[in-house]
XYZ file of C-alpha atoms in Angstrom:
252
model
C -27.102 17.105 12.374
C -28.952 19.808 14.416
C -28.163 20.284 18.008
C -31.090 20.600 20.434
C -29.458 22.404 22.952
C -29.623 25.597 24.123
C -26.425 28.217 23.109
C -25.734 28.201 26.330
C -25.183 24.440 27.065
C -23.048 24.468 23.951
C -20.969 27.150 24.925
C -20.277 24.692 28.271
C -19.767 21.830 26.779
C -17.794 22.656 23.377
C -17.723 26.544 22.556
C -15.025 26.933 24.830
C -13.028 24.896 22.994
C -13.990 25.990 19.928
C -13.535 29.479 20.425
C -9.394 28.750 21.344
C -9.090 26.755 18.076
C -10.659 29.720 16.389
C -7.441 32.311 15.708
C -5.478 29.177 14.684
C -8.064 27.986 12.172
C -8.666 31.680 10.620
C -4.984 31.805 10.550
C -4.722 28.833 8.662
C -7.900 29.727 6.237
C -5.587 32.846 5.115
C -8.053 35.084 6.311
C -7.924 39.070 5.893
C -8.700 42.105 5.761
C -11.351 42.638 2.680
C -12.167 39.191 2.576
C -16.138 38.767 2.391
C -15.879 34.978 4.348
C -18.723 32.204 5.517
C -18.596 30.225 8.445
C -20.340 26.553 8.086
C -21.865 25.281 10.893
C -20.998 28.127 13.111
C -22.603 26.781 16.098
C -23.180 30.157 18.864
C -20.665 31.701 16.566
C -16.938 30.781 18.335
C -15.393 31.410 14.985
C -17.858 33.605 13.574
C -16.751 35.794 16.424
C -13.240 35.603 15.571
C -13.807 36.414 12.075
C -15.485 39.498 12.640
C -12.944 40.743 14.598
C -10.717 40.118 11.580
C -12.923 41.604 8.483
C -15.853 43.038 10.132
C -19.543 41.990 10.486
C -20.397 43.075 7.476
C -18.397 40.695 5.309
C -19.028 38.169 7.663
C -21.655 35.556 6.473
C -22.444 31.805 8.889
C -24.957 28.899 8.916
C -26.100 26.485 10.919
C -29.465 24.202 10.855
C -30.154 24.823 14.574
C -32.628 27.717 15.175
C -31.345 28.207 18.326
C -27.474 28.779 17.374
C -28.685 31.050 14.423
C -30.253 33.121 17.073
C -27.819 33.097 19.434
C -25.202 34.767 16.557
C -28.018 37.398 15.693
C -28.040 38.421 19.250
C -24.664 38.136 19.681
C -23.049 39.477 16.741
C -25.070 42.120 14.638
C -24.894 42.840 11.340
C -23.514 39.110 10.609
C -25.781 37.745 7.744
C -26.465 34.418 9.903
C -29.063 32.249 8.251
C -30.890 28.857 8.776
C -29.240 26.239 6.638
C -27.034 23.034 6.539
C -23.683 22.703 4.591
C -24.766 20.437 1.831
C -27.631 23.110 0.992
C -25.895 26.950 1.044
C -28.136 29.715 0.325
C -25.504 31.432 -1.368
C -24.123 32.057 -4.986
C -21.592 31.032 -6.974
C -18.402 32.275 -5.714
C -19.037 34.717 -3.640
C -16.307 34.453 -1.015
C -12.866 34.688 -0.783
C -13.165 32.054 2.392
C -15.100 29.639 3.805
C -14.742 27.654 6.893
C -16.105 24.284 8.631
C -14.563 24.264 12.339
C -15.790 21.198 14.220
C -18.546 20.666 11.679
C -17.416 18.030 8.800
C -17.859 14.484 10.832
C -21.637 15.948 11.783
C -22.240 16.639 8.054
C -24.720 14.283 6.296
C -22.735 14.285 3.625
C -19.651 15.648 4.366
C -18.180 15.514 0.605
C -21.200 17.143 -0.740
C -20.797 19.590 2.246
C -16.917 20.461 1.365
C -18.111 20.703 -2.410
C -20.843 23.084 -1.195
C -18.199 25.331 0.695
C -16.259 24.689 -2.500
C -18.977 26.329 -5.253
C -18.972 29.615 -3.295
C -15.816 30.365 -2.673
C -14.195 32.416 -5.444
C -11.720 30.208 -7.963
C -8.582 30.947 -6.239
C -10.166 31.212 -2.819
C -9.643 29.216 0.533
C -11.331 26.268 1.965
C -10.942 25.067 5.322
C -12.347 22.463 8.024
C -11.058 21.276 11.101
C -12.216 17.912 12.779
C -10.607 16.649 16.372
C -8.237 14.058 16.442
C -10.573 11.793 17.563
C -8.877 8.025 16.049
C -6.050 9.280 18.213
C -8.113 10.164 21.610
C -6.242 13.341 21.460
C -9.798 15.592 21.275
C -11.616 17.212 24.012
C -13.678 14.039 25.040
C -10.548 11.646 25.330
C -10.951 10.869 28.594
C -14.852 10.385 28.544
C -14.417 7.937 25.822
C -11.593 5.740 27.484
C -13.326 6.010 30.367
C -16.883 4.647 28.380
C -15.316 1.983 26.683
C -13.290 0.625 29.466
C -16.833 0.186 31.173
C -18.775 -1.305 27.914
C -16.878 -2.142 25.634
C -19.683 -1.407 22.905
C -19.672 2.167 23.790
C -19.648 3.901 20.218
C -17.157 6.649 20.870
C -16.117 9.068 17.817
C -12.928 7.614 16.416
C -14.865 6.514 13.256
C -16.356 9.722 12.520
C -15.757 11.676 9.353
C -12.469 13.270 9.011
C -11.459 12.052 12.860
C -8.290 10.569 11.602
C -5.083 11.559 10.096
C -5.481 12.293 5.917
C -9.187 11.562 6.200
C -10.421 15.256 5.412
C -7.392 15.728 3.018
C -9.361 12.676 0.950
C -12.451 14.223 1.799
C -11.446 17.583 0.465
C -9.966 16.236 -2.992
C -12.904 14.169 -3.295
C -14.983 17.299 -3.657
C -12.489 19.002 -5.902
C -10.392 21.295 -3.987
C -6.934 22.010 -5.368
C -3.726 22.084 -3.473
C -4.963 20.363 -0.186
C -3.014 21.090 2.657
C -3.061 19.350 6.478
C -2.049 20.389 9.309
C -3.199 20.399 13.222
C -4.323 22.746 15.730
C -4.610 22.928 19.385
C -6.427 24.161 22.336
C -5.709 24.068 26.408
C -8.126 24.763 29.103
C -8.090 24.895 32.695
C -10.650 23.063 35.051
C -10.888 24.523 38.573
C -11.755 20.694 39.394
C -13.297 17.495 38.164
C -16.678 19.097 38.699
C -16.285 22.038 36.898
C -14.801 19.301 34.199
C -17.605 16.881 34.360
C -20.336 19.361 34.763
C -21.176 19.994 30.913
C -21.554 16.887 29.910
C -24.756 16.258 31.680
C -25.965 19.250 29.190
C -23.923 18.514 26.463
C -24.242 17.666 22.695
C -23.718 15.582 19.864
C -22.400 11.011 20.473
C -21.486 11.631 24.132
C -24.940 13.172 25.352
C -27.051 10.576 23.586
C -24.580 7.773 25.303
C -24.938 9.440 28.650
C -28.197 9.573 28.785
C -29.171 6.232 27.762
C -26.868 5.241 31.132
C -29.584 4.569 34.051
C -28.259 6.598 37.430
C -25.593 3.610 38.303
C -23.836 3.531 35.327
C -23.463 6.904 34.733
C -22.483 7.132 38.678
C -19.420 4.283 37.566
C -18.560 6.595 34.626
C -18.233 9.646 36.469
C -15.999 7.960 38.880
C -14.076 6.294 36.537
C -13.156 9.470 34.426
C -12.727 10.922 37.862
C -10.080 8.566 39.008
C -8.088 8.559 35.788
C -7.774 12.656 35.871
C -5.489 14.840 38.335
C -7.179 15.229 41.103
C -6.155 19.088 41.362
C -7.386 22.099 38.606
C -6.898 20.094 35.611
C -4.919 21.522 32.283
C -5.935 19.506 29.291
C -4.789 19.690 25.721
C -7.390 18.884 22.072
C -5.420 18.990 18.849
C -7.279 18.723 15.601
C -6.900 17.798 11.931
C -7.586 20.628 9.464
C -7.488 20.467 5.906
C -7.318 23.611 3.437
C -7.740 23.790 0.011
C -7.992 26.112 -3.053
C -11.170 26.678 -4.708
């Protein structure tokens, strides 16, 4: 999946969150210094950022099919080799990383086995493969509250609990299915502050991804009831909330 939104937008609506799960999720990848590493689906770069401060630029490599992320990581992080592609389809050779990473990427994935077996064929034999997916089947991810507060209004609201790797073991069977060794799971998590339920709510009418496309199919009543109803089940003062998510890691 390709996001058309602006790096920007995404930065409001999800790389903030991403870029707290980032040290965990390099931590947990085994990064370090020397490692030459790729980051799939990087998105504005949240955890490409993170990784160059751990190896450098230089041996920092990302993709992502949106041409607008892609250049947002050029601008933002020179010298990264950032390049237009999408994790089933890496322009890259055989084994030529000690790392690579998926962070929030694997439930947009086409084909998120082929995907993991992608990151998989070039990372070194020995090497680390990692990819982190919210909690999603638990309603413990960033969205929790827009979802309950969704379905409680229609009932046939999709939400994301069925999506790829949302669920506990789901990318551990995704990763062996694609031939990683030693699979590993674990979770991560990330807190933010909200100065209020405006500052909260604001990104999703910009967002990305399930809960965009469900808000804006809403005509201006409905998504009026949502608002309020997400409103009324949050704090009413600055508002701390918690996202853990699954990550897998494997050897190559």
């Amino acid at each position: 999946m390709s996001f058309d939104v602006s790096a920007d937008a995404y930065d409001r609506f999800m790389g903030a969150w991403s870029r707290r799960l980032a040290p965990a999720m390099a931590d947990l990848a085994l990064v370090r210094p020397g490692d030459r590493v790729l980051d799939v689906g990087c998105g504005p770069g949240a955890l490409t950022e993170e990784l160059v401060r751990r190896v450098g630029a230089s041996a920092v490599a990302a993709v992502d099919p949106a041409a607008s992320f892609v250049a947002a990581v050029r601008a933002r992080l020179p010298g990264v080799d950032v390049r237009t592609a999408t994790a089933e389809a890496l322009p890259f050779g055989n084994g030529v990383f000690a790392a690579a990473l998926a962070q929030l990427v694997v439930h947009f994935m086409a084909d998120p086995v082929g995907g993991i077996a992608e990151m998989a064929r070039v990372t070194a034999p020995g090497g680390t493969c990692a990819a982190a997916v919210w909690d999603f089947a638990g309603g413990n991810g960033p969205l929790g509250p827009f979802w309950e507060a969704a379905q409680e209004l229609d009932p046939g609201a999709p939400g994301e609990a069925g999506l790829p790797g949302a669920h506990q073991g789901a990318l551990v069977e995704l990763f062996e299915a694609a031939g990683l060794h030693e699979v590993r799971e674990a979770t991560i998590s990330a807190t933010r502050t909200f100065r209020s339920f405006e500052e909260w709510w604001a990104p999703f009418e910009v967002g990305a991804g399930a809960a965009r496309r469900y808000l804006g199919g809403l005509d201006d009543e409905r998504r009026a009831a949502l608002r309020e109803r997400c409103r009324a089940m949050l704090p009413s003062g600055p508002l701390e909330l918690t996202a853990s998510a699954w990550v897998a890691r494997g050897t190559a």
